[in-house]
Amino acid sequence: QVQLVESGGGLVQAGGSLRLSCAASGSISSINTMGWYRQAPGKQRELVAVITSGGSTKIADSVKGRFTISRDNAKITVYLQMNSVKPEDTAVYYCKWGGSYGGHYYGMDYWGKGTLVTVSS
């Protein structure tokens, strides 16, 4: 019922910046809680950032101070602004609609297919 399309991934030099986008569509009329996850080779998928339906944000300690999550309610799109990127940020980044965060349930979760971010030294 919800389709998510990530974009903006690619190759970026260490210390540089990149902005990922996730556009939602389907049987929806307004934005829901949405999050960004990433998965590096050989590692578990980890939560990077979340923005709730109320507009509150949470950023993982590993990227806090460097990454920012934001949204455009009219476009039903969430963004991940990645600044001062490091080689360890290299991963496939996934967008998620809904799901559970901090004991709160925001409805059924839907996942995008992911976009690859590669940070070179």
C-alpha positions as protocol buffer text, in pm:
chain_id: "A"
residue {
  index: 1
  type: GLN
  ca { x: 0 y: 0 z: 0 }
}
residue {
  index: 2
  type: VAL
  ca { x: 301 y: 227 z: 43 }
}
residue {
  index: 3
  type: GLN
  ca { x: 581 y: 251 z: -207 }
}
residue {
  index: 4
  type: LEU
  ca { x: 913 y: 410 z: -116 }
}
residue {
  index: 5
  type: VAL
  ca { x: 1177 y: 521 z: -362 }
}
residue {
  index: 6
  type: GLU
  ca { x: 1519 y: 626 z: -238 }
}
residue {
  index: 7
  type: SER
  ca { x: 1752 y: 842 z: -440 }
}
residue {
  index: 8
  type: GLY
  ca { x: 2066 y: 1047 z: -400 }
}
residue {
  index: 9
  type: GLY
  ca { x: 2316 y: 773 z: -330 }
}
residue {
  index: 10
  type: GLY
  ca { x: 2649 y: 754 z: -501 }
}
residue {
  index: 11
  type: LEU
  ca { x: 3019 y: 804 z: -458 }
}
residue {
  index: 12
  type: VAL
  ca { x: 3137 y: 1083 z: -231 }
}
residue {
  index: 13
  type: GLN
  ca { x: 3476 y: 1179 z: -95 }
}
residue {
  index: 14
  type: ALA
  ca { x: 3546 y: 1160 z: 277 }
}
residue {
  index: 15
  type: GLY
  ca { x: 3456 y: 1488 z: 439 }
}
residue {
  index: 16
  type: GLY
  ca { x: 3203 y: 1567 z: 172 }
}
residue {
  index: 17
  type: SER
  ca { x: 2825 y: 1583 z: 179 }
}
residue {
  index: 18
  type: LEU
  ca { x: 2537 y: 1394 z: 28 }
}
residue {
  index: 19
  type: ARG
  ca { x: 2160 y: 1420 z: 56 }
}
residue {
  index: 20
  type: LEU
  ca { x: 1939 y: 1115 z: 30 }
}
residue {
  index: 21
  type: SER
  ca { x: 1571 y: 1139 z: -55 }
}
residue {
  index: 22
  type: CYS
  ca { x: 1286 y: 898 z: 4 }
}
residue {
  index: 23
  type: ALA
  ca { x: 958 y: 967 z: -169 }
}
residue {
  index: 24
  type: ALA
  ca { x: 648 y: 785 z: -48 }
}
residue {
  index: 25
  type: SER
  ca { x: 340 y: 712 z: -254 }
}
residue {
  index: 26
  type: GLY
  ca { x: 39 y: 483 z: -262 }
}
residue {
  index: 27
  type: SER
  ca { x: -275 y: 477 z: -51 }
}
residue {
  index: 28
  type: ILE
  ca { x: -158 y: 761 z: 170 }
}
residue {
  index: 29
  type: SER
  ca { x: -259 y: 1122 z: 211 }
}
residue {
  index: 30
  type: SER
  ca { x: -4 y: 1252 z: 459 }
}
residue {
  index: 31
  type: ILE
  ca { x: 338 y: 1166 z: 591 }
}
residue {
  index: 32
  type: ASN
  ca { x: 392 y: 909 z: 864 }
}
residue {
  index: 33
  type: THR
  ca { x: 685 y: 834 z: 1090 }
}
residue {
  index: 34
  type: MET
  ca { x: 977 y: 753 z: 865 }
}
residue {
  index: 35
  type: GLY
  ca { x: 1328 y: 636 z: 928 }
}
residue {
  index: 36
  type: TRP
  ca { x: 1660 y: 577 z: 763 }
}
residue {
  index: 37
  type: TYR
  ca { x: 1858 y: 258 z: 815 }
}
residue {
  index: 38
  type: ARG
  ca { x: 2187 y: 142 z: 672 }
}
residue {
  index: 39
  type: GLN
  ca { x: 2360 y: -188 z: 623 }
}
residue {
  index: 40
  type: ALA
  ca { x: 2729 y: -224 z: 554 }
}
residue {
  index: 41
  type: PRO
  ca { x: 2877 y: -548 z: 416 }
}
residue {
  index: 42
  type: GLY
  ca { x: 2897 y: -814 z: 686 }
}
residue {
  index: 43
  type: LYS
  ca { x: 2711 y: -603 z: 938 }
}
residue {
  index: 44
  type: GLN
  ca { x: 2358 y: -591 z: 1072 }
}
residue {
  index: 45
  type: ARG
  ca { x: 2117 y: -329 z: 953 }
}
residue {
  index: 46
  type: GLU
  ca { x: 2119 y: -35 z: 1192 }
}
residue {
  index: 47
  type: LEU
  ca { x: 1892 y: 258 z: 1255 }
}
residue {
  index: 48
  type: VAL
  ca { x: 2043 y: 588 z: 1147 }
}
residue {
  index: 49
  type: ALA
  ca { x: 1770 y: 844 z: 1201 }
}
residue {
  index: 50
  type: VAL
  ca { x: 1396 y: 875 z: 1256 }
}
residue {
  index: 51
  type: ILE
  ca { x: 1146 y: 1155 z: 1220 }
}
residue {
  index: 52
  type: THR
  ca { x: 810 y: 1088 z: 1384 }
}
residue {
  index: 53
  type: SER
  ca { x: 472 y: 1189 z: 1251 }
}
residue {
  index: 54
  type: GLY
  ca { x: 480 y: 1468 z: 1509 }
}
residue {
  index: 55
  type: GLY
  ca { x: 809 y: 1599 z: 1376 }
}
residue {
  index: 56
  type: SER
  ca { x: 1045 y: 1481 z: 1650 }
}
residue {
  index: 57
  type: THR
  ca { x: 1381 y: 1348 z: 1536 }
}
residue {
  index: 58
  type: LYS
  ca { x: 1627 y: 1096 z: 1673 }
}
residue {
  index: 59
  type: ILE
  ca { x: 1977 y: 1048 z: 1540 }
}
residue {
  index: 60
  type: ALA
  ca { x: 2205 y: 752 z: 1605 }
}
residue {
  index: 61
  type: ASP
  ca { x: 2512 y: 827 z: 1813 }
}
residue {
  index: 62
  type: SER
  ca { x: 2737 y: 705 z: 1533 }
}
residue {
  index: 63
  type: VAL
  ca { x: 2622 y: 985 z: 1303 }
}
residue {
  index: 64
  type: LYS
  ca { x: 2501 y: 1248 z: 1547 }
}
residue {
  index: 65
  type: GLY
  ca { x: 2636 y: 1589 z: 1466 }
}
residue {
  index: 66
  type: ARG
  ca { x: 2698 y: 1491 z: 1104 }
}
residue {
  index: 67
  type: PHE
  ca { x: 2364 y: 1365 z: 973 }
}
residue {
  index: 68
  type: THR
  ca { x: 2026 y: 1536 z: 982 }
}
residue {
  index: 69
  type: ILE
  ca { x: 1683 y: 1398 z: 900 }
}
residue {
  index: 70
  type: SER
  ca { x: 1411 y: 1624 z: 765 }
}
residue {
  index: 71
  type: ARG
  ca { x: 1096 y: 1606 z: 558 }
}
residue {
  index: 72
  type: ASP
  ca { x: 871 y: 1780 z: 310 }
}
residue {
  index: 73
  type: ASN
  ca { x: 514 y: 1707 z: 415 }
}
residue {
  index: 74
  type: ALA
  ca { x: 363 y: 1828 z: 89 }
}
residue {
  index: 75
  type: LYS
  ca { x: 586 y: 1599 z: -115 }
}
residue {
  index: 76
  type: ILE
  ca { x: 559 y: 1316 z: 141 }
}
residue {
  index: 77
  type: THR
  ca { x: 934 y: 1289 z: 122 }
}
residue {
  index: 78
  type: VAL
  ca { x: 1197 y: 1242 z: 388 }
}
residue {
  index: 79
  type: TYR
  ca { x: 1561 y: 1342 z: 352 }
}
residue {
  index: 80
  type: LEU
  ca { x: 1888 y: 1242 z: 510 }
}
residue {
  index: 81
  type: GLN
  ca { x: 2149 y: 1513 z: 491 }
}
residue {
  index: 82
  type: MET
  ca { x: 2490 y: 1354 z: 531 }
}
residue {
  index: 83
  type: ASN
  ca { x: 2775 y: 1590 z: 613 }
}
residue {
  index: 84
  type: SER
  ca { x: 3138 y: 1521 z: 697 }
}
residue {
  index: 85
  type: VAL
  ca { x: 3099 y: 1168 z: 571 }
}
residue {
  index: 86
  type: LYS
  ca { x: 3349 y: 901 z: 668 }
}
residue {
  index: 87
  type: PRO
  ca { x: 3452 y: 577 z: 496 }
}
residue {
  index: 88
  type: GLU
  ca { x: 3265 y: 385 z: 767 }
}
residue {
  index: 89
  type: ASP
  ca { x: 2944 y: 549 z: 645 }
}
residue {
  index: 90
  type: THR
  ca { x: 2966 y: 334 z: 334 }
}
residue {
  index: 91
  type: ALA
  ca { x: 2652 y: 122 z: 322 }
}
residue {
  index: 92
  type: VAL
  ca { x: 2322 y: 65 z: 152 }
}
residue {
  index: 93
  type: TYR
  ca { x: 2078 y: 313 z: 299 }
}
residue {
  index: 94
  type: TYR
  ca { x: 1714 y: 211 z: 335 }
}
residue {
  index: 95
  type: CYS
  ca { x: 1405 y: 418 z: 398 }
}
residue {
  index: 96
  type: LYS
  ca { x: 1122 y: 284 z: 615 }
}
residue {
  index: 97
  type: TRP
  ca { x: 762 y: 397 z: 652 }
}
residue {
  index: 98
  type: GLY
  ca { x: 585 y: 326 z: 980 }
}
residue {
  index: 99
  type: GLY
  ca { x: 688 y: 49 z: 1214 }
}
residue {
  index: 100
  type: SER
  ca { x: 780 y: 76 z: 1581 }
}
residue {
  index: 101
  type: TYR
  ca { x: 1020 y: 310 z: 1754 }
}
residue {
  index: 102
  type: GLY
  ca { x: 1078 y: 350 z: 2126 }
}
residue {
  index: 103
  type: GLY
  ca { x: 774 y: 142 z: 2214 }
}
residue {
  index: 104
  type: HIS
  ca { x: 544 y: 340 z: 1987 }
}
residue {
  index: 105
  type: TYR
  ca { x: 372 y: 179 z: 1693 }
}
residue {
  index: 106
  type: TYR
  ca { x: 323 y: 380 z: 1376 }
}
residue {
  index: 107
  type: GLY
  ca { x: 148 y: 122 z: 1165 }
}
residue {
  index: 108
  type: MET
  ca { x: 266 y: -143 z: 926 }
}
residue {
  index: 109
  type: ASP
  ca { x: 620 y: -94 z: 806 }
}
residue {
  index: 110
  type: TYR
  ca { x: 721 y: -62 z: 444 }
}
residue {
  index: 111
  type: TRP
  ca { x: 1074 y: -57 z: 309 }
}
residue {
  index: 112
  type: GLY
  ca { x: 1241 y: 96 z: 11 }
}
residue {
  index: 113
  type: LYS
  ca { x: 1487 y: -98 z: -200 }
}
residue {
  index: 114
  type: GLY
  ca { x: 1783 y: 103 z: -77 }
}
residue {
  index: 115
  type: THR
  ca { x: 2042 y: 332 z: -227 }
}
residue {
  index: 116
  type: LEU
  ca { x: 2417 y: 272 z: -211 }
}
residue {
  index: 117
  type: VAL
  ca { x: 2644 y: 531 z: -56 }
}
residue {
  index: 118
  type: THR
  ca { x: 3017 y: 483 z: -104 }
}
residue {
  index: 119
  type: VAL
  ca { x: 3261 y: 709 z: 76 }
}
residue {
  index: 120
  type: SER
  ca { x: 3613 y: 717 z: -62 }
}
residue {
  index: 121
  type: SER
  ca { x: 3926 y: 807 z: 134 }
}
